[in-house]
């Protein structure tokens, strides 16, 4: 029996623009999915416990999946088990062990579907723990690659390499096209996350930005401007100038709002954080609902968000410089 | 005794960027300041009645101003009377009548200091009515020029020609540097205005944008992007495509937010309007507080804003194609 854990992530800067080859910077956060894998004779048994749903267990052989006897939507069961099935296929491929069964237990402190990379963390943790259970300790590059294959398969080819990379490597990472650079000088970012309990429709949001960008030169320029802002953000992060990082987060949020991906609850949380004198605040991820990230090492933003209507959950989630690890 | 009225205005597109030579489009709105001027033997007597303050009357000769015996802050008295004093000086200059006195009664349905051009409307109305009372009907160009001189004097040289021009000419007007163009094809814009009862510090807001623009190329690009958006907005207005006008208003609001000139209450009102299915909504004017303008010919946005915490006043204010007029 082996346990591995892997962190979630936030976008500091650059979501949406990254789709068009602009740089983005994301940070692993101290919120982890812990995945325990134990070999067994045959079939899969999955226990999934997540912040945002009642835990459930399913047990099945091959494609015939049992339904858990709990009040959980089929779509959530399919999603959770879909990622784990594919991750176990990667474990089998890596270890050449196709006949054994596994019991997999997932405990995640990352809200599901909130843009914090919960699925990537579960997949990364499952691959690392599964391979280790079979006696093979995979390198980070291989874990990241195999985890991307899983997300690519489950998300109908719409996955980004970023989430699985961030979860595997930890720390602050700049991504631009296929290039990844770990920003080792960044080691302390006091993030506070506010969550409205919902989630935007990522596909529709990405399509909306694409339509604006195709139709208007000024929208295409706004996307490029985000890229330029990310370059300034990288310098501010490297200098440890958190006030400037916050100022740039605020600016980035406005540009995302212009592109139509903010929402009423996200803006309400962003303003609550700013009024609490957070250094900055922005939506993080696809938008349309979900999470904001604020920068504040005092408790004021936490308190303000707790009393903000529409904010369902608020937690501190500092930069996690460590990626996937065997526990 | 002669009465003249002149309309307030909203920025449809381009506030703040207009400071840097980008185009902006403003519209006169069906909210007017009515100014009645009556010749009398000597001195000035001013009755000022405004949406946002208890009416008051002051009577004085030359520079020695009496204080009204009402609960009105001295600063508001000074501001209101300051504009009227300078406007009467323009009347005297235009008519060569320096010895007569005037009794001036102002009734304004434009909230004071809310970015809706209330001072410009009062000044334009005072000059038009004052000159007419002395038997001289001034042309629009001269009224606009003299009204600008008044704003320039009272606002310590910080005035824009735009407000007085809009109020004099009416309709939708594009301004770019010293060029003004009336967009005669625009004749119907169903504006709804939400007012938070406050006002931003225009000087500080303009200085904040300047600082961002000086410090970051991406902020300078954001200002230019607003200019490009205004050009698209002009086409949409000319085509009568109100859906596109609304979409562009939303985008413009995001860019203004990026530049740091929105506020919690402005964003709350903007989202209330959008949730009520307004075609678009944005802050109008300097920002930091004050007014939003939404586009909606149904009553839904009005109703939504009436129930939005922080919205102190809401009213319909359609495009007014007529500028200053003698009543």
XYZ file of C-alpha atoms in Angstrom:
654
model
C 0.000 0.000 0.000
C 1.482 3.316 -1.116
C 0.184 6.853 -0.662
C 1.146 9.775 -2.866
C -0.089 13.336 -2.680
C -0.099 16.085 -5.269
C -1.050 19.773 -5.011
C -3.740 21.836 -6.687
C -2.909 25.107 -8.406
C -3.994 28.646 -9.058
C -3.313 30.823 -12.057
C -1.429 33.889 -10.835
C -1.498 35.486 -14.263
C -2.410 34.723 -17.835
C -5.367 32.331 -17.994
C -7.255 32.428 -21.308
C -4.426 34.321 -23.059
C -2.287 31.169 -22.625
C -4.559 29.470 -25.180
C -3.131 31.829 -27.823
C 0.530 31.230 -27.021
C 0.917 33.989 -24.435
C 2.803 33.096 -21.246
C 0.993 32.282 -18.023
C 2.201 31.738 -14.485
C 0.606 29.241 -12.158
C 1.443 28.188 -8.646
C 0.984 24.919 -6.864
C -0.921 25.501 -3.613
C -0.838 23.798 -0.246
C -4.050 21.922 -0.926
C -3.482 18.321 -1.888
C -5.165 15.227 -3.211
C -3.903 12.179 -1.273
C -4.189 8.929 -3.211
C -3.577 5.524 -1.635
C -3.207 2.535 -3.970
C -3.142 -1.089 -2.841
C -2.702 -4.060 -5.122
C -5.448 -6.696 -5.046
C -6.347 -9.736 -7.077
C -8.539 -8.239 -9.732
C -10.824 -5.356 -10.690
C -10.867 -1.848 -9.323
C -12.357 -0.561 -6.117
C -12.431 3.218 -5.804
C -13.186 5.286 -2.700
C -13.497 8.946 -3.565
C -13.784 11.588 -0.903
C -13.782 15.204 -1.892
C -14.527 18.525 -0.285
C -17.467 19.165 -2.497
C -19.324 15.876 -2.508
C -20.264 13.063 -0.185
C -17.687 10.339 -0.395
C -18.570 7.225 -2.336
C -17.129 3.852 -3.234
C -17.493 1.940 -6.486
C -16.179 -1.528 -7.253
C -16.061 -2.989 -10.738
C -14.265 -5.140 -13.262
C -13.199 -3.747 -16.611
C -15.869 -1.535 -18.069
C -18.806 -2.730 -16.002
C -19.005 -0.188 -13.272
C -21.176 -0.557 -10.222
C -23.142 2.427 -9.026
C -22.404 3.645 -5.524
C -25.327 3.502 -3.153
C -25.033 7.157 -2.154
C -26.579 10.431 -3.143
C -24.000 11.432 -5.748
C -24.819 12.447 -9.302
C -23.868 9.857 -11.935
C -21.954 12.532 -13.808
C -19.681 13.094 -10.813
C -19.139 9.371 -10.384
C -18.334 8.997 -14.066
C -15.954 11.955 -13.970
C -14.095 10.846 -10.851
C -13.866 7.220 -11.873
C -13.044 8.156 -15.476
C -9.871 9.933 -14.406
C -8.853 7.099 -12.097
C -9.508 4.407 -14.734
C -7.291 6.185 -17.209
C -4.621 6.829 -14.582
C -4.557 3.122 -13.697
C -4.214 2.312 -17.415
C -1.113 4.513 -17.394
C 0.202 2.649 -14.332
C -0.296 -0.662 -16.153
C 1.396 0.674 -19.260
C 4.365 1.967 -17.245
C 4.784 -1.189 -15.167
C 3.745 -3.781 -17.769
C 1.394 -5.259 -15.180
C -1.965 -5.739 -16.847
C -3.533 -8.482 -14.732
C -3.535 -7.135 -11.236
C -6.370 -5.269 -9.523
C -6.185 -2.138 -7.382
C -8.009 -0.553 -4.502
C -7.705 3.218 -4.727
C -8.620 5.682 -2.000
C -8.720 9.393 -2.798
C -8.990 12.114 -0.187
C -8.855 15.562 -1.682
C -8.876 18.937 -0.003
C -9.171 20.680 -3.377
C -12.723 21.632 -4.331
C -13.811 19.676 -7.392
C -14.434 21.552 -10.624
C -13.456 24.895 -9.114
C -10.533 25.571 -11.423
C -7.966 24.582 -8.802
C -6.624 21.578 -10.674
C -8.353 18.919 -8.586
C -8.512 16.351 -11.383
C -4.844 16.838 -12.258
C -3.841 16.336 -8.631
C -5.868 13.115 -8.364
C -4.411 11.799 -11.608
C -0.830 12.709 -10.710
C -1.224 11.157 -7.261
C -2.796 7.988 -8.653
C -0.054 7.437 -11.228
C 2.733 8.064 -8.716
C 1.187 5.868 -6.009
C 0.094 3.121 -8.416
C 3.495 2.731 -10.024
C 5.225 2.816 -6.640
C 2.850 0.118 -5.359
C 4.121 -2.035 -8.225
C 7.709 -1.276 -7.279
C 8.441 1.419 -9.862
C 9.244 4.981 -8.820
C 8.484 7.155 -11.841
C 10.409 10.362 -12.569
C 8.575 13.690 -12.542
C 8.789 14.158 -16.298
C 7.157 10.788 -16.893
C 4.453 11.380 -14.305
C 3.615 14.749 -15.855
C 3.543 13.278 -19.355
C 1.374 10.317 -18.402
C -0.954 12.507 -16.341
C -1.434 14.793 -19.339
C -2.322 11.741 -21.453
C -5.041 10.938 -18.920
C -6.496 14.453 -18.935
C -6.275 14.537 -22.717
C -8.239 11.282 -22.984
C -10.891 12.143 -20.394
C -11.382 15.750 -21.522
C -11.870 14.887 -25.216
C -8.572 16.395 -26.269
C -9.259 19.773 -24.596
C -6.733 19.390 -21.764
C -3.814 21.711 -21.170
C -0.439 20.327 -20.097
C -0.268 23.046 -17.493
C -2.407 21.596 -14.696
C -0.670 18.225 -14.581
C 2.740 19.872 -14.890
C 2.074 22.257 -11.989
C 0.767 19.441 -9.813
C 3.772 17.236 -10.546
C 6.490 19.847 -10.163
C 5.131 22.214 -7.508
C 6.221 25.817 -7.073
C 5.605 28.711 -9.437
C 5.832 27.716 -13.060
C 5.724 29.779 -16.200
C 4.216 28.099 -19.217
C 4.399 29.426 -22.767
C 3.350 27.098 -25.553
C 5.188 23.836 -24.877
C 7.858 25.461 -22.723
C 7.764 25.190 -18.973
C 10.037 27.086 -16.638
C 10.062 26.689 -12.889
C 10.524 30.081 -11.181
C 12.717 28.861 -8.341
C 13.162 32.323 -6.825
C 9.485 32.435 -5.865
C 8.979 30.781 -2.507
C 6.331 32.674 -0.568
C 2.944 33.785 -1.794
C 0.234 34.212 0.841
C -2.779 33.247 -1.263
C -6.304 33.341 0.058
C -8.927 31.618 -2.041
C -12.632 32.419 -2.164
C -14.975 29.927 -3.794
C -18.545 30.652 -4.857
C -19.459 26.962 -4.908
C -20.034 27.018 -8.642
C -18.100 26.607 -11.826
C -18.200 28.266 -15.195
C -18.547 26.301 -18.427
C -14.898 26.278 -19.492
C -15.634 25.362 -23.094
C -18.194 28.137 -23.489
C -15.915 30.672 -21.808
C -12.956 29.787 -24.026
C -15.234 29.929 -27.070
C -16.543 33.337 -25.989
C -13.035 34.763 -25.784
C -12.199 33.244 -29.176
C -15.266 34.862 -30.745
C -14.390 38.295 -29.349
C -10.779 37.875 -30.450
C -11.804 36.829 -33.964
C -14.279 39.686 -34.294
C -12.399 42.634 -32.832
C -8.770 43.678 -33.153
C -9.041 45.410 -29.799
C -10.004 42.091 -28.185
C -6.989 40.387 -29.790
C -4.891 43.263 -28.433
C -6.368 42.695 -24.975
C -5.212 39.077 -25.128
C -1.694 40.199 -26.104
C -1.767 42.794 -23.344
C -2.347 39.996 -20.843
C 0.839 38.359 -22.159
C 2.789 41.571 -21.572
C 1.325 41.827 -18.094
C 2.476 38.266 -17.365
C 6.047 39.244 -18.283
C 5.858 42.131 -15.803
C 4.336 39.736 -13.287
C 7.243 37.343 -13.658
C 9.690 40.145 -12.840
C 7.624 41.227 -9.832
C 7.508 37.633 -8.555
C 11.261 37.237 -9.041
C 11.856 40.462 -7.097
C 9.577 39.312 -4.298
C 7.632 42.575 -4.735
C 4.264 41.361 -3.477
C 2.678 44.811 -3.685
C 3.420 44.911 -7.381
C 2.263 41.319 -7.812
C -1.045 42.346 -6.245
C -1.366 45.439 -8.438
C -0.808 43.294 -11.518
C -3.349 40.723 -10.325
C -5.922 43.525 -10.101
C -5.074 44.676 -13.621
C -5.228 41.121 -14.946
C -8.686 40.715 -13.433
C -9.927 43.799 -15.275
C -8.619 42.499 -18.601
C -10.319 39.151 -17.959
C -13.523 41.021 -17.127
C -13.245 42.865 -20.440
C -13.016 39.470 -22.173
C -16.305 38.505 -20.529
C -15.131 35.748 -18.193
C -15.820 37.260 -14.783
C -19.142 36.947 -12.977
C -21.166 38.770 -10.382
C -20.029 36.516 -7.529
C -16.385 36.580 -8.637
C -16.416 40.383 -8.750
C -18.121 40.548 -5.356
C -15.368 38.371 -3.855
C -12.622 40.355 -5.596
C -13.985 43.600 -4.143
C -14.384 42.096 -0.681
C -10.705 41.128 -0.777
C -9.612 44.548 -2.026
C -11.708 46.346 0.583
C -9.994 44.130 3.175
C -6.732 45.547 1.849
C -5.531 42.447 0.107
C -2.538 43.381 -2.055
C -4.545 42.253 -5.071
C -7.291 39.895 -6.155
C -8.424 38.257 -9.356
C -10.479 35.400 -10.654
C -8.381 32.302 -11.237
C -8.976 29.739 -13.953
C -11.619 29.782 -16.631
C -13.925 32.146 -14.717
C -17.679 32.499 -15.077
C -17.868 31.341 -11.441
C -15.596 29.302 -9.208
C -12.657 30.843 -7.391
C -10.846 34.071 -6.832
C -7.331 34.291 -5.498
C -6.209 37.165 -3.300
C -2.816 38.014 -1.872
C -2.901 38.786 1.840
C -0.787 37.538 4.723
C -3.164 39.001 7.306
C -6.491 37.399 8.238
C -8.533 40.338 6.951
C -9.307 38.943 3.512
C -10.314 35.586 5.022
C -12.705 37.367 7.365
C -14.114 39.651 4.674
C -14.776 36.717 2.353
C -16.453 34.739 5.122
C -19.042 37.499 5.318
C -19.436 38.017 1.574
C -22.782 36.775 0.225
C -22.138 34.215 -2.484
C -18.789 33.088 -1.083
C -19.352 29.461 -0.094
C -15.876 28.619 1.071
C -12.706 30.496 1.867
C -9.304 29.113 2.759
C -5.661 29.977 2.876
C -3.568 28.158 0.269
C 0.018 29.364 0.187
C 2.422 28.558 -2.596
C 3.527 24.918 -2.315
C 7.078 24.550 -3.579
C 6.798 20.769 -3.513
C 4.972 18.811 -6.209
C 3.932 15.177 -6.133
C 5.481 13.136 -3.327
C 5.248 9.653 -1.900
C 4.024 9.881 1.660
C -37.254 86.767 -17.581
C -35.847 84.037 -19.797
C -35.484 80.319 -19.146
C -33.013 78.079 -20.914
C -32.402 74.393 -20.373
C -29.416 72.245 -21.218
C -28.913 68.478 -20.968
C -26.510 66.376 -18.934
C -24.431 63.667 -20.581
C -23.029 60.193 -20.266
C -19.852 58.769 -21.714
C -20.853 55.864 -23.957
C -17.238 54.985 -24.634
C -13.746 56.255 -24.063
C -13.512 58.145 -20.761
C -9.969 58.353 -19.363
C -8.402 57.306 -22.687
C -9.670 60.607 -24.141
C -7.106 62.375 -21.930
C -4.382 60.805 -24.108
C -5.840 61.827 -27.461
C -7.980 58.741 -28.020
C -11.517 59.310 -29.278
C -14.507 59.194 -26.949
C -18.226 59.232 -27.565
C -20.644 60.956 -25.234
C -24.371 61.422 -25.419
C -26.582 64.178 -24.129
C -29.345 62.708 -21.969
C -32.912 63.715 -21.301
C -32.040 65.143 -17.907
C -31.775 68.896 -17.907
C -30.744 71.859 -15.863
C -33.324 74.640 -16.267
C -31.936 78.089 -15.616
C -34.155 81.181 -15.364
C -32.444 84.574 -15.456
C -34.159 87.860 -14.664
C -32.517 91.247 -14.831
C -32.585 93.345 -11.640
C -30.989 96.539 -10.421
C -27.785 95.240 -8.936
C -26.013 92.265 -7.408
C -26.728 88.576 -7.858
C -29.386 86.471 -6.224
C -29.034 82.761 -6.836
C -31.585 80.034 -6.076
C -30.084 76.622 -6.593
C -32.200 73.510 -6.459
C -30.641 70.197 -7.248
C -31.516 66.540 -6.940
C -28.747 65.897 -4.472
C -28.991 68.767 -2.033
C -31.571 70.868 -0.285
C -32.228 73.943 -2.333
C -30.732 77.200 -1.133
C -30.672 80.882 -2.028
C -27.784 83.300 -1.737
C -27.842 87.017 -2.446
C -24.728 89.120 -2.742
C -22.915 91.962 -4.414
C -19.607 91.444 -6.160
C -17.347 89.182 -4.157
C -19.068 89.466 -0.794
C -21.247 86.417 -0.747
C -23.917 85.812 1.867
C -24.263 82.371 3.357
C -27.596 80.649 2.848
C -29.410 79.857 6.056
C -29.826 76.186 5.180
C -28.075 72.943 5.911
C -25.800 72.922 2.879
C -22.051 72.495 3.029
C -20.069 75.652 2.224
C -18.122 73.728 -0.400
C -21.308 72.984 -2.340
C -22.434 76.586 -2.092
C -19.056 77.790 -3.297
C -19.062 75.317 -6.163
C -22.572 76.070 -7.333
C -22.218 79.820 -6.991
C -18.715 79.753 -8.435
C -19.974 78.333 -11.732
C -22.851 80.797 -11.883
C -20.633 83.796 -11.071
C -18.281 82.914 -13.901
C -21.176 82.227 -16.263
C -22.656 85.652 -15.506
C -19.252 87.202 -16.179
C -19.412 85.570 -19.620
C -22.901 86.987 -20.135
C -21.619 90.462 -19.250
C -18.663 90.056 -21.573
C -20.875 88.895 -24.439
C -23.502 91.615 -23.975
C -21.256 94.465 -22.808
C -23.640 95.005 -19.887
C -21.541 95.263 -16.745
C -23.786 97.258 -14.430
C -26.964 95.277 -14.210
C -27.821 92.652 -11.590
C -29.429 89.250 -12.094
C -31.652 86.877 -10.241
C -30.850 83.323 -11.307
C -32.947 80.274 -10.523
C -31.529 76.835 -11.241
C -33.592 73.664 -11.148
C -31.579 70.646 -12.125
C -32.653 67.044 -12.524
C -29.041 65.980 -13.011
C -27.363 64.684 -9.841
C -24.536 67.008 -8.823
C -20.975 65.715 -8.985
C -22.044 62.348 -10.359
C -20.162 62.576 -13.637
C -23.294 63.434 -15.607
C -22.181 66.910 -16.603
C -24.388 68.795 -14.150
C -22.070 71.790 -13.864
C -21.728 72.081 -17.648
C -25.511 72.028 -18.065
C -25.964 74.758 -15.440
C -23.268 76.899 -17.030
C -24.570 76.429 -20.572
C -28.115 77.187 -19.448
C -27.031 80.275 -17.497
C -25.084 81.749 -20.395
C -27.882 81.103 -22.905
C -30.623 82.450 -20.632
C -28.551 85.370 -19.350
C -27.612 86.606 -22.812
C -31.187 86.172 -24.051
C -32.505 88.143 -21.062
C -30.269 90.993 -22.263
C -31.660 90.623 -25.778
C -28.801 88.668 -27.337
C -29.338 85.147 -28.649
C -25.926 83.517 -28.726
C -25.006 80.862 -31.286
C -24.165 77.332 -30.125
C -20.463 77.648 -30.917
C -20.178 80.763 -28.785
C -22.167 79.256 -25.917
C -19.952 76.157 -25.940
C -16.790 78.236 -26.053
C -17.855 80.567 -23.256
C -19.116 77.659 -21.140
C -15.751 75.967 -21.490
C -14.044 79.168 -20.325
C -16.204 79.018 -17.198
C -15.354 75.383 -16.453
C -11.707 76.060 -17.174
C -11.664 78.951 -14.678
C -13.604 77.171 -11.924
C -11.831 73.825 -12.280
C -8.321 75.285 -12.115
C -7.562 74.562 -15.751
C -8.529 70.861 -15.495
C -11.750 71.095 -17.512
C -12.420 69.217 -20.728
C -14.231 70.909 -23.599
C -16.360 67.810 -23.960
C -18.973 68.344 -21.231
C -19.922 71.863 -22.267
C -19.892 70.864 -25.941
C -22.232 67.901 -25.365
C -24.582 69.991 -23.271
C -24.737 72.757 -25.885
C -25.101 70.597 -28.983
C -27.085 67.576 -27.746
C -27.078 64.171 -29.428
C -24.182 61.747 -29.671
C -20.866 63.429 -30.172
C -17.464 62.020 -30.863
C -14.552 63.965 -29.463
C -10.901 63.390 -30.357
C -8.398 66.001 -29.270
C -9.892 69.337 -30.357
C -12.142 67.782 -32.990
C -15.833 67.307 -32.368
C -18.163 65.390 -34.627
C -21.880 65.051 -34.081
C -23.066 61.532 -34.956
C -26.374 62.521 -36.492
C -27.367 58.969 -37.376
C -27.682 58.085 -33.679
C -31.137 58.966 -32.454
C -32.305 56.348 -29.976
C -30.363 54.961 -27.048
C -32.427 53.629 -24.131
C -30.057 54.478 -21.300
C -30.766 53.572 -17.704
C -28.566 55.219 -15.099
C -27.730 53.880 -11.658
C -26.178 56.225 -9.126
C -24.442 55.151 -5.922
C -24.852 58.575 -4.342
C -21.105 59.164 -4.283
C -18.393 60.482 -6.491
C -14.820 59.495 -7.150
C -11.954 61.941 -6.856
C -11.507 62.744 -10.542
C -8.024 64.195 -10.113
C -6.782 61.169 -8.197
C -8.372 58.752 -10.667
C -6.835 60.505 -13.674
C -3.474 60.572 -11.865
C -3.763 56.850 -11.081
C -4.296 55.989 -14.738
C -1.379 58.240 -15.701
C 0.899 56.473 -13.227
C -0.038 53.017 -14.528
C 0.383 54.224 -18.109
C 3.801 55.717 -17.368
C 4.988 52.617 -15.527
C 3.729 49.785 -17.719
C 3.640 49.410 -21.500
C 0.690 47.066 -21.115
C -1.251 49.831 -19.359
C -0.452 52.258 -22.181
C -1.642 49.554 -24.593
C -4.857 49.225 -22.603
C -5.482 52.950 -23.066
C -4.911 52.608 -26.834
C -7.180 49.570 -26.876
C -9.974 51.721 -25.477
C -9.457 54.056 -28.440
C -9.824 51.140 -30.871
C -12.939 50.007 -29.050
C -14.414 53.517 -29.411
C -13.919 53.305 -33.192
C -15.841 50.009 -33.222
C -18.442 51.609 -30.967
C -18.934 54.466 -33.408
C -19.662 51.976 -36.200
C -22.086 50.030 -34.010
C -23.893 53.255 -33.077
C -24.079 54.324 -36.722
C -25.536 50.923 -37.623
C -28.083 51.144 -34.821
C -26.832 47.759 -33.586
C -27.710 48.168 -29.916
C -26.684 44.610 -29.053
C -23.192 45.324 -30.270
C -23.175 48.711 -28.535
C -24.004 46.883 -25.295
C -21.318 44.258 -25.834
C -18.756 47.005 -26.382
C -19.926 48.871 -23.283
C -19.273 45.700 -21.264
C -15.801 45.376 -22.757
C -15.057 49.057 -22.117
C -16.052 48.607 -18.480
C -13.555 45.772 -18.098
C -10.737 47.860 -19.538
C -11.635 50.721 -17.187
C -11.622 48.227 -14.300
C -8.149 47.117 -15.337
C -7.057 50.755 -15.155
C -8.277 50.852 -11.565
C -11.184 53.294 -11.902
C -14.142 51.070 -11.066
C -15.425 50.493 -7.530
C -17.340 47.918 -5.569
C -20.656 49.757 -5.900
C -20.161 50.482 -9.597
C -19.422 46.813 -10.291
C -22.433 45.735 -8.215
C -24.678 48.003 -10.294
C -23.112 46.855 -13.558
C -23.780 43.214 -12.650
C -27.332 43.957 -11.532
C -27.989 45.496 -14.947
C -26.384 42.592 -16.817
C -28.300 40.032 -14.777
C -31.453 41.948 -15.689
C -30.443 41.334 -19.307
C -29.462 44.874 -20.128
C -27.668 44.847 -23.493
C -24.598 46.186 -21.712
C -23.491 48.240 -18.743
C -20.462 50.266 -17.769
C -19.327 52.951 -15.404
C -19.605 56.399 -16.939
C -17.291 59.291 -16.231
C -14.248 59.345 -14.025
C -15.344 56.326 -11.965
C -14.344 55.454 -8.409
C -18.033 55.847 -7.550
C -20.908 57.754 -9.096
C -22.881 56.402 -12.017
C -23.194 53.461 -14.309
C -25.028 53.548 -17.595
C -26.873 50.530 -18.939
C -28.676 49.973 -22.209
C -32.163 48.514 -21.794
C -35.509 49.513 -23.247
C -37.399 47.223 -20.863
C -38.030 48.082 -17.208
C -35.971 45.138 -15.928
C -32.729 47.021 -15.360
C -34.585 49.823 -13.566
C -36.183 47.287 -11.261
C -32.966 45.355 -10.662
C -31.088 48.528 -9.775
C -33.839 49.668 -7.406
C -33.159 46.528 -5.381
C -29.357 46.677 -5.585
C -27.710 47.592 -2.266
C -25.580 50.686 -2.777
C -27.681 52.041 -5.650
C -29.151 55.275 -4.291
C -30.983 56.427 -7.366
C -31.957 54.971 -10.714
C -33.601 56.683 -13.643
C -34.162 56.400 -17.340
C -32.260 58.976 -19.385
C -32.557 58.382 -23.105
C -30.366 60.065 -25.656
C -31.412 63.710 -26.036
C -30.810 64.878 -29.587
C -31.452 68.474 -28.590
C -28.871 70.587 -26.795
C -29.390 73.914 -25.079
C -32.695 75.610 -25.837
C -34.635 78.654 -24.746
C -37.879 77.546 -23.153
